[in-house]
Coordinates of C-alpha atoms and ligand atoms in Angstrom, one line a residue:
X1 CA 0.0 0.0 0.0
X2 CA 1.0 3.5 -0.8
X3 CA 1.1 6.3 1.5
X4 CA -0.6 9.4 0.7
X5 CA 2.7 11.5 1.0
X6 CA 4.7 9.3 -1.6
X7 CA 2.4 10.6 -3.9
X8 CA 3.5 13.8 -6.5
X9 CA 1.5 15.4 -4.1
X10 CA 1.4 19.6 -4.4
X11 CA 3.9 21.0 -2.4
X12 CA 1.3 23.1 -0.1
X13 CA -1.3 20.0 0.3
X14 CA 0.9 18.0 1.9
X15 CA 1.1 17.2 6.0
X16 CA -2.6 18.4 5.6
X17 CA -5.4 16.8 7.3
X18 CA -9.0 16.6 5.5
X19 CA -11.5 18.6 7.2
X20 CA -14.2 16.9 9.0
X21 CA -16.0 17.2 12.2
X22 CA -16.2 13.3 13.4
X23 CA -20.2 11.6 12.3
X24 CA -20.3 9.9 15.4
X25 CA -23.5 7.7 16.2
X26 CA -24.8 9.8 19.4
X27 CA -28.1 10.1 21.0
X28 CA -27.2 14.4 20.5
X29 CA -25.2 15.8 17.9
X30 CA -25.2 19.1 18.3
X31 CA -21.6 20.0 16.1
X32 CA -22.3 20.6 12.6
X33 CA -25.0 23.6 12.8
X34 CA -27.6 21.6 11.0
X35 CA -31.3 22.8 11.5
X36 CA -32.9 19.4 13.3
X37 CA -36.6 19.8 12.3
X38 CA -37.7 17.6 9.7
X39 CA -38.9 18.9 6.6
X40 CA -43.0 20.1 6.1
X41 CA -45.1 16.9 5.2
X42 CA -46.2 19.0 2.4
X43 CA -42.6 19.9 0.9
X44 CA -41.8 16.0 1.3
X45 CA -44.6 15.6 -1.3
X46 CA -43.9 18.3 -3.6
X47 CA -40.5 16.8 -3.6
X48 CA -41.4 13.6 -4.9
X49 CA -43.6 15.5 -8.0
X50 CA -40.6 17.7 -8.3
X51 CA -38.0 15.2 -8.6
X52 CA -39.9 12.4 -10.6
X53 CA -40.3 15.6 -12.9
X54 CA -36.7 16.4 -13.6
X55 CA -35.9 12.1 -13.3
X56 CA -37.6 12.1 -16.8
X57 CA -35.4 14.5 -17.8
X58 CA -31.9 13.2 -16.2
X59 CA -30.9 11.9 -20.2
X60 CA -30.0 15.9 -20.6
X61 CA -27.7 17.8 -19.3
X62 CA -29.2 20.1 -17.1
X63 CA -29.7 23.9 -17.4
X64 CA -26.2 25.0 -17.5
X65 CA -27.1 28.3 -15.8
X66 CA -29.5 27.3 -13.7
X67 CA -31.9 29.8 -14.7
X68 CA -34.7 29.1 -12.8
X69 CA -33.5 28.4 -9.6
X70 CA -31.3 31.9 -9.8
X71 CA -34.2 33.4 -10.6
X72 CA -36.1 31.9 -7.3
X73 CA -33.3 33.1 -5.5
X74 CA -33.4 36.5 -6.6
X75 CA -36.6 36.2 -5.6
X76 CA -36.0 35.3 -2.0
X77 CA -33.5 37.7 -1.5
X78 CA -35.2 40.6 -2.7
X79 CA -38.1 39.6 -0.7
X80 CA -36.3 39.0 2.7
X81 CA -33.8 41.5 2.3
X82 CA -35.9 44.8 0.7
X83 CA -33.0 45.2 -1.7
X84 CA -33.8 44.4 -5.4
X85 CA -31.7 41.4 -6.6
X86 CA -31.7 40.5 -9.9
X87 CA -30.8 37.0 -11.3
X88 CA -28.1 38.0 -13.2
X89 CA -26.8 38.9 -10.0
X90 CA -27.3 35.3 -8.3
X91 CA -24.8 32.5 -8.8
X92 CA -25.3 29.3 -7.2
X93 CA -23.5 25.8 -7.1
X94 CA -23.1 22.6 -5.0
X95 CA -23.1 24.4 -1.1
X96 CA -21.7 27.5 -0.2
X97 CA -18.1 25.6 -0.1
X98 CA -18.5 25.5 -3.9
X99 CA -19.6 28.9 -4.4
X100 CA -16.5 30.1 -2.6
X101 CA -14.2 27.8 -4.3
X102 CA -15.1 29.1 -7.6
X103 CA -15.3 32.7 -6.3
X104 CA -11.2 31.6 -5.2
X105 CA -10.8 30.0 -8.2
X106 CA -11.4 32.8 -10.3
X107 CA -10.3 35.7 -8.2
X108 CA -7.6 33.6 -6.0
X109 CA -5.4 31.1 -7.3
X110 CA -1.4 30.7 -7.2
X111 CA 0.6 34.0 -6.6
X112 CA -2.5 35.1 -4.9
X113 CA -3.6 35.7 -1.5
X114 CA -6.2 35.5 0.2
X115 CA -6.8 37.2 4.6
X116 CA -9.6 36.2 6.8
X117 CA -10.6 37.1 10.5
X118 CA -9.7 34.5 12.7
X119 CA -11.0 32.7 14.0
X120 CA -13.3 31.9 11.6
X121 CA -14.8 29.1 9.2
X122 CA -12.0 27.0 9.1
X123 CA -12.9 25.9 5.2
X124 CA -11.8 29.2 4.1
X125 CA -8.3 29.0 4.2
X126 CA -8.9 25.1 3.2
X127 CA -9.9 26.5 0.2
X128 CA -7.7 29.1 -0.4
X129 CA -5.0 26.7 -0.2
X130 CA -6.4 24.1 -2.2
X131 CA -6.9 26.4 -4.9
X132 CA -3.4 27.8 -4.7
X133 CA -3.3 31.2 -3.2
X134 CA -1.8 31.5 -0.1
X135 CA -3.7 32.7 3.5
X136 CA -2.9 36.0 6.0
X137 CA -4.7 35.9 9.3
X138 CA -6.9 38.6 9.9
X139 CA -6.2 40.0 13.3
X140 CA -9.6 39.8 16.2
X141 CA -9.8 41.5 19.3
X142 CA -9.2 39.1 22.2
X143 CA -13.2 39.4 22.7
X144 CA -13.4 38.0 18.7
X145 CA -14.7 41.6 17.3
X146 CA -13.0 43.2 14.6
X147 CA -10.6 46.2 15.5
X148 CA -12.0 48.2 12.9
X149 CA -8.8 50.7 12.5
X150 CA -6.3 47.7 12.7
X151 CA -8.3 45.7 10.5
X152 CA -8.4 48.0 7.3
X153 CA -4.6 49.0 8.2
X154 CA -4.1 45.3 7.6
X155 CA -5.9 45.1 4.4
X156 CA -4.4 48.0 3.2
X157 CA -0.7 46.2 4.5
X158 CA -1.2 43.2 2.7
X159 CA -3.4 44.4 -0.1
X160 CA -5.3 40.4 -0.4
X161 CA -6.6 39.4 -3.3
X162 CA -9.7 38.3 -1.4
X163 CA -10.9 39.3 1.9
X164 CA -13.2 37.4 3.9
X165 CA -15.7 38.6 6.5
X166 CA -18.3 35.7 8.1
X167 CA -21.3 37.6 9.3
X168 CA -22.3 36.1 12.0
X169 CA -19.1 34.7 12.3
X170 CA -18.5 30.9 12.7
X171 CA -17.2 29.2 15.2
X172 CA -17.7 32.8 17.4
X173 CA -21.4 34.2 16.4
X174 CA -21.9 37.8 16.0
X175 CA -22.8 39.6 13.1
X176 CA -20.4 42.2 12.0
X177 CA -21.4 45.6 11.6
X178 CA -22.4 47.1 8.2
X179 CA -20.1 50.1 8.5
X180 CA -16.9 47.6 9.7
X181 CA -17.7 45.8 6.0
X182 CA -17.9 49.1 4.3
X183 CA -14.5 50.4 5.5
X184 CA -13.1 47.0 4.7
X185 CA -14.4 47.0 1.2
X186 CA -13.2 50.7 1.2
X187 CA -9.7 49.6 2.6
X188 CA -9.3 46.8 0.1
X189 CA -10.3 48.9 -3.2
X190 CA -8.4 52.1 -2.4
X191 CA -6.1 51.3 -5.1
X192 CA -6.4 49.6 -8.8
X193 CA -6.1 46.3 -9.2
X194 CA -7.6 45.8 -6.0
X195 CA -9.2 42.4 -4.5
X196 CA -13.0 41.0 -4.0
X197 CA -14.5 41.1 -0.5
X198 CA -17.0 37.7 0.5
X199 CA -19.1 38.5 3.3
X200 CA -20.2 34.7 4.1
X201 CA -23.8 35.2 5.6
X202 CA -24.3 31.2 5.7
X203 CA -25.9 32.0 9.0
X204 CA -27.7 35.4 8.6
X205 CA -31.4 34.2 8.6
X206 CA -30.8 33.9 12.4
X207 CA -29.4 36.8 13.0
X208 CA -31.2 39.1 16.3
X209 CA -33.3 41.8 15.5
X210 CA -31.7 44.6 13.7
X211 CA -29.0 42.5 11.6
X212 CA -28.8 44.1 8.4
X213 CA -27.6 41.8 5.5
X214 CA -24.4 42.9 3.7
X215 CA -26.6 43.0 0.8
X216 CA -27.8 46.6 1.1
X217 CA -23.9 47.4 0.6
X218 CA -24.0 45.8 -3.2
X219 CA -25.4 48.9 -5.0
X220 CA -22.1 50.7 -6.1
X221 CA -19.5 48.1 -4.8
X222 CA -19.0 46.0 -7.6
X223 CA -15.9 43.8 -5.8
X224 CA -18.8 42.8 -3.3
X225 CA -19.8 39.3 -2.8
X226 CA -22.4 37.9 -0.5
X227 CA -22.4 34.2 -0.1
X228 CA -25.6 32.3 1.4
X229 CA -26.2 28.7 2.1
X230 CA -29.6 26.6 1.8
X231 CA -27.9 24.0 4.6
X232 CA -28.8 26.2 7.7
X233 CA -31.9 28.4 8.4
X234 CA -33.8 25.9 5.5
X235 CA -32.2 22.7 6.9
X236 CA -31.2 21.8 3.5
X237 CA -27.9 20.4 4.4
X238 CA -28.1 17.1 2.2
X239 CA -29.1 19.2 -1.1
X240 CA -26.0 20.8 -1.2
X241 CA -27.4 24.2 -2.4
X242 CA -25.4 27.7 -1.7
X243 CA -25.6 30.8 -3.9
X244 CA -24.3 34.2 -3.9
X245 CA -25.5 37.5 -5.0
X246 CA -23.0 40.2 -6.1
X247 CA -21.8 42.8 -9.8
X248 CA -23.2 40.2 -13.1
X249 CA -19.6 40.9 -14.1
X250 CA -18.3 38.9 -11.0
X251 CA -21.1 36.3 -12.0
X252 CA -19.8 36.3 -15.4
X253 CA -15.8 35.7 -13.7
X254 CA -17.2 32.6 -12.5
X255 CA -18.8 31.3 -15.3
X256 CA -14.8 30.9 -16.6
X257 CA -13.8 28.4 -13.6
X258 CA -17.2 26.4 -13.0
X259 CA -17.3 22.8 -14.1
X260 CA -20.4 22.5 -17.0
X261 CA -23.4 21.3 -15.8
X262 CA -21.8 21.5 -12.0
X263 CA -25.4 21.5 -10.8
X264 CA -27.5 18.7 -11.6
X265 CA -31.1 18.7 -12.2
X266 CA -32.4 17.0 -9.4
X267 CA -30.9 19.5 -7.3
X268 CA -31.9 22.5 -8.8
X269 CA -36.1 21.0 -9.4
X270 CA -35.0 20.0 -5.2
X271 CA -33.9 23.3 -4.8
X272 CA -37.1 25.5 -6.3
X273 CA -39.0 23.1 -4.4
X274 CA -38.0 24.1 -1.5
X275 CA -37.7 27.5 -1.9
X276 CA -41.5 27.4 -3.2
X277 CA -42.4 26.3 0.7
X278 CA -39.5 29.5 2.0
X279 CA -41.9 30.4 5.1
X280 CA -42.3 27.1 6.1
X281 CA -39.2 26.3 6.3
X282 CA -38.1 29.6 7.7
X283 CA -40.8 29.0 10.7
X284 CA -38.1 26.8 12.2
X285 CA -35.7 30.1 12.6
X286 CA -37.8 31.5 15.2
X287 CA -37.7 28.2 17.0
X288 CA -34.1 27.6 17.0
X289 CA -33.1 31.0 17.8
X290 CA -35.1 30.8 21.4
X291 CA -33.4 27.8 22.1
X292 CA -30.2 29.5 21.0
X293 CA -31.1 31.8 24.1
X294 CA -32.0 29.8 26.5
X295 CA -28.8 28.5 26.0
X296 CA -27.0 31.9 26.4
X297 CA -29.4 32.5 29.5
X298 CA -28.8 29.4 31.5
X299 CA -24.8 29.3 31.0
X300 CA -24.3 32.3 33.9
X301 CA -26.3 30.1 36.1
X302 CA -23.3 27.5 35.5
X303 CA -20.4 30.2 36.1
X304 CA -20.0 30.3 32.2
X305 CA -20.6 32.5 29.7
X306 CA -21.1 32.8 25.8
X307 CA -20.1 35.0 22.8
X308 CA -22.7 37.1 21.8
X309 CA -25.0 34.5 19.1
X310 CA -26.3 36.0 15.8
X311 CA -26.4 32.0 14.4
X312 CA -27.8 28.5 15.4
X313 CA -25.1 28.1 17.7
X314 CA -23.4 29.3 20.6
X315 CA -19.7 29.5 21.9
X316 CA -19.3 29.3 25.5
X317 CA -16.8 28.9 27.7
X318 CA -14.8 29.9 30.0
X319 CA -13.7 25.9 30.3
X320 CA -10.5 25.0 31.9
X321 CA -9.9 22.5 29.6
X322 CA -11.8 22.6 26.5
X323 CA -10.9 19.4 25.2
X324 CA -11.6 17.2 28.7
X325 CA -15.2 19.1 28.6
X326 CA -15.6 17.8 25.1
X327 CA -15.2 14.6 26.2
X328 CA -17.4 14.7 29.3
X329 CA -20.3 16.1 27.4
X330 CA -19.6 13.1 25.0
X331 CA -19.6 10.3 27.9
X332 CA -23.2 12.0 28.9
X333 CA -24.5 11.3 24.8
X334 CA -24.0 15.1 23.6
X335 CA -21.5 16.0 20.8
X336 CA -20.5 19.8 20.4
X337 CA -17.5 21.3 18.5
X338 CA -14.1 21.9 19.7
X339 CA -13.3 24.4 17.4
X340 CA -9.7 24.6 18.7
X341 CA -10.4 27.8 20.5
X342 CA -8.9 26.9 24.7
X343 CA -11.0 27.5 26.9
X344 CA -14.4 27.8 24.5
X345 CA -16.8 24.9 22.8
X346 CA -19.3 25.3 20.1
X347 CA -23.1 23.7 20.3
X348 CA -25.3 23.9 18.0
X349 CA -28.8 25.2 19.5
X350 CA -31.1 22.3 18.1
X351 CA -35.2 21.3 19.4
X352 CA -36.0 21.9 23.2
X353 CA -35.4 18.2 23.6
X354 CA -31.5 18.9 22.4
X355 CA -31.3 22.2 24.7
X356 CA -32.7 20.2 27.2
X357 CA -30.0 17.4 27.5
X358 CA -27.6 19.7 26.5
X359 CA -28.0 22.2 29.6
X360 CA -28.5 18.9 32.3
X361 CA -25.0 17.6 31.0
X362 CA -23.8 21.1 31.2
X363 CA -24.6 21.5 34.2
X364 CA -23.7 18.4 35.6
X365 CA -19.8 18.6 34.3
X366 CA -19.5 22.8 34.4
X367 CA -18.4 22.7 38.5
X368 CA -15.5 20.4 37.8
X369 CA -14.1 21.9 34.2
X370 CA -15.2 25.3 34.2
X371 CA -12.4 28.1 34.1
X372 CA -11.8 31.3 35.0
X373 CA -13.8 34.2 33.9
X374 CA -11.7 37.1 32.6
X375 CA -10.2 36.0 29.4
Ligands
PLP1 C1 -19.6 30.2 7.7 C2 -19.9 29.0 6.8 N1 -19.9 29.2 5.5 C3 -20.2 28.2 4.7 C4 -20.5 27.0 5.1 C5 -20.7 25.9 4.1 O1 -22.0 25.6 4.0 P1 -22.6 24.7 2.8 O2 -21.4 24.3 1.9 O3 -23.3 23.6 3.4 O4 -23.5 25.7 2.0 C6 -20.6 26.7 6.5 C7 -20.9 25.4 7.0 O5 -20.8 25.1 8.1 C8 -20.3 27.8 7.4 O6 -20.2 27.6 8.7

């Protein structure tokens, strides 16, 4: 048997791991941000009429544009978000990890470089590697906000080829601030030649009150790109459906690095099925953010204490030993995230049943591994 590494590997993939957050069969798993509630009955049968539809049709190719289904999601996003998107303006492909690798792969690439906030969705600099562009880290605050001043003094330092900003940021939570992603955008096109900024809102349907979407900054910012995902807030994760609205000239960029045909027909008549049942499945937000807070209430109760949570999920912490609390929440049938952050874990706020054993095996290990306070 041959080992990976005596392969011609690329230089820059090699000693790397995959990523994956371990599919462990446990009574809670509350690590991968999923929505837990199961789809409408009634998109469950519009799915089958939808899907037998396009399986007469799997002989073709599918739409290569996905016309349709960008229209739909122009739709959606004018709707939610009051700002007129147009479908010319919507590109979508298989998850949001796709979008963004095309969005590197036409804007990134080798010689390149790519800066994010961390920490932050770990994926991006996956991709950025894998697609040949090297990564800067973006400098936080120790409290995980962006410095807004040493922030835009580092874009303009390093002048990136593509900037990302995750609003609400993963693995922390909080949604940035529109004016922080204006001066960034500001910062990064100062000069010619200048970069593409992705503001990843794969989490912004859950979002507290007030949360403006970074799509009310697209008129006029044509190196703008907002990236959205169909896995969270529509609990879509197995369709594999992300999109992202920005300039039709970026749209037309990626049309030059996208496989043909990358999205298949059963996904797309999958994916306007859904969408056709949006409120539905957005009823579920409401849900899962007040679990999300009765999470962040009950943790002072326990001598802990979270980041402030514009997603599905909450950090918390302080924890004297992140990764021995992992484990203990584990033995007691609950999986979170140890996103590699000391002293912090991630859980994913899921059905009151979830919260529920989620807070009672809190509370049961927080007096022997929670930390001190002040970080
Ligand atoms: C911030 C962020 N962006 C993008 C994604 C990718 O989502 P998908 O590829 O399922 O659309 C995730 C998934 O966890 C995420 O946390």
């Amino acid at each position: 048997m041959t080992s990976m590494e005596e392969l011609p590997l690329r230089p820059e993939l090699r000693g790397r791991t995959p990523y994956g957050a371990p599919q462990l069969a446990v009574r809670h798993a509350l690590n991968t941000n999923e929505n837990p509630h199961p789809l409408p009955k009634s998109l469950l049968a519009d799915l089958q009429v939808a899907l037998a539809e396009a399986a007469r049709g799997l002989n073709r190719y599918p739409d290569r544009e996905a016309t349709a289904l960008r229209a739909d999601l122009a739709g959606y996003l004018t709707r939610t978000s009051g700002e007129q998107v147009e479908p010319a303006q919507v590109w979508a492909a298989n998850g949001s990890n796709e979008v963004l690798q095309q969005v590197l792969q036409a804007f990134g690439g080798a010689g390149r470089t790519a800066l994010g906030f961390t920490p932050s969705y770990s994926m991006h600099p996956i991709i950025t590697a894998a697609t040949g562009a090297a990564w800067v880290d973006g400098h936080r605050r120790a409290d995980f906000t962006i410095d807004v001043a040493a922030a835009t003094a580092q874009v303009r330092q390093v002048r990136p080829d593509v900037v990302f900003v995750t609003s609400p940021n993963n693995p922390t939570g909080t949604a940035v601030e529109l004016d922080t992603i204006a001066a960034l955008y500001d910062a990064l096109t100062y000069t010619d030649g200048a970069g593409v900024l992705v503001v990843d809102e794969a989490y912004t349907e859950f979002a507290r009150k007030g949360t403006v979407s970074a799509l009310s900054l697209l008129p006029g910012r044509p190196r703008l790109i907002v990236s959205r995902t169909m896995s969270k807030a529509f609990g879509m994760a197995g369709l594999r459906l992300g999109y992202l609205a920005a300039d039709p000239a970026v749209v037309d960029a990626l049309q030059l690095v996208r496989l043909p045909y990358h999205l298949s027909s059963l996904t797309q008549a999958a994916a306007r099925a859904a969408l056709a049942h949006t409120d539905e499945l957005l009823a579920t937000v409401d849900v899962v953010k007040a679990e999300r807070d009765r999470i962040v209430d009950a943790l002072p109760g326990m001598g802990l204490t979270s980041v402030p949570s514009d997603a599905n999920f909450v950090l918390f912490g302080h924890l004297a030993d992140s990764a021995a609390a992992w484990q203990a929440l584990l033995d007691r049938g609950v999986l979170v995230r140890d996103v590699g952050l000391p002293g912090w874990l991630r859980v994913t706020a899921g059905t009151t049943e979830e919260t529920d054993a989620f807070l009672t095996a809190l509370g049961e290990i927080a007096p022997e591994h929670r930390g001190a306070l002040e970080r």
